[in-house]
Amino acid sequence: MTRPNIKVTDKAASTKILIGGFVMLAIAMGIARFSYTSILPFMQSQTNLSITEAGYLAASNNLGYLVAAFCAGIITFGERRSTHLRIQVGLCILTTGLMGVVSSFSWWMILRFIAGMSSGFIFVLASSLVLDALLADNRGKRIGIFYGGVGFGIALSGLLIPLFSLHSWRGGWIGLLVISIILVAFIWSYIQEPKKQHISLKGSDKESSIKESKLFPYLLVVYGLEGLGYIVSATFLVSYVKQVPNMDFFSDYSWIIVGVAAVPSTIFWSWCMGKMGYVKPLIIALILQAIGVILPVLVPNIVGVGLGSILFGGTFMGISMLAITAARALKPTGGSQAIAWMTGFFGIGQILGPIGAGFVMDATNSFSISLALAASVLVIAVIVMIVGSVMSKGKNPEKNAVQF
């Protein structure tokens, strides 16, 4: 699918699209996907959900995310992105709330799969729509605000879930349903296609995009490894902290810290990209995330868990923003497809992560080994990114990186 460049002519319209995208990511990712991390301990204690079953539920959600990502790369949405987004947002909110209504593990698996699919479609379509609007309107510095929606959703759900789940785990899911409905009501009219005019690509731009695509395969691998490495901590951090001696009281706060750190982090990494391109910030962010994943294991106290949560929250959405924006820059004539492929590889890692971690935890009765393995995967991602940068240097891989 070939997508022409788009020029947005109304900054007020692109601001509305940005706000709508921010809230959609908060609902689809911060609430519908990552709230599971905060609710999981309540479900484990009140429903006898095992670690392996918890891993399967996370994997089911990630499988749906993967399916949606690849489907989004195949389907031609054209001018119907906003319509599909509205449908997926509604489905995402509904399946989140139904988790608190049913009690069957089989139904939970189905609901998490559907919620994952809707989240995947929302992430790809909203990213495509918002990036088209902002970059074409020369407002690239605001991309970080858009991806900050995930952190906002995580922080919000992390604060509210302990209150909603005070009497039952069901309250967590149903409370999130109500909050999501309130949020989406404010931005429903903002889910719209940007006003645009089509401009054909110049010959030099086409040639440049072909050269730039040499780094794209490395980005795919790195983003897949990121999905595998980060998801273990993203799924089991709160459960891990709960079982650390004298740290149970801090478990909910650890996830809130992740969300709070994630909100401004994307703005910071946007600034870094403007100064250094996307390769160096990606490498730095991956290194910091690896430290953040392993630190709670090496230093199992408030300092270790708190700093680890800050490093993890301050990098995981920054890495996504850097990788997705870079992919769009490397494939300017196929932005939606590039985002879909990136999200698909990310989704593969997210499926393997929780299942593998669940088996390791059941076999060892410890979270530590799984978190150490996750950190190792992130180190491998750093190596791949460095190799990709060196191998692509002849093609000047950062020449046309998005500048802010």
PDB file of N, CA and C in Angstrom, residues 23 80 128 148 201 259 292:
ATOM      1  N   VAL A  23      -5.599  10.105  24.554  1.00  0.00           N
ATOM      2  CA  VAL A  23      -6.603   9.421  25.378  1.00  0.00           C
ATOM      3  C   VAL A  23      -6.829   7.993  24.887  1.00  0.00           C
ATOM      4  N   ARG A  80     -10.927   5.608   6.235  1.00  0.00           N
ATOM      5  CA  ARG A  80     -11.817   5.055   7.264  1.00  0.00           C
ATOM      6  C   ARG A  80     -11.099   4.766   8.573  1.00  0.00           C
ATOM      7  N   SER A 128      -0.494   5.903  13.286  1.00  0.00           N
ATOM      8  CA  SER A 128      -0.448   6.323  11.888  1.00  0.00           C
ATOM      9  C   SER A 128      -1.142   7.668  11.702  1.00  0.00           C
ATOM     10  N   GLY A 148       2.918   9.633  25.468  1.00  0.00           N
ATOM     11  CA  GLY A 148       2.784   9.782  26.911  1.00  0.00           C
ATOM     12  C   GLY A 148       1.422   9.331  27.419  1.00  0.00           C
ATOM     13  N   LEU A 201       5.709  12.331  -3.967  1.00  0.00           N
ATOM     14  CA  LEU A 201       7.097  12.290  -3.504  1.00  0.00           C
ATOM     15  C   LEU A 201       8.052  12.725  -4.605  1.00  0.00           C
ATOM     16  N   GLY A 259       4.129   4.263  35.636  1.00  0.00           N
ATOM     17  CA  GLY A 259       3.257   5.109  34.829  1.00  0.00           C
ATOM     18  C   GLY A 259       3.636   6.573  34.879  1.00  0.00           C
ATOM     19  N   GLY A 292      16.894  -1.265  34.647  1.00  0.00           N
ATOM     20  CA  GLY A 292      15.645  -1.123  35.387  1.00  0.00           C
ATOM     21  C   GLY A 292      14.956  -2.449  35.650  1.00  0.00           C
TER      22      GLY A 292
END
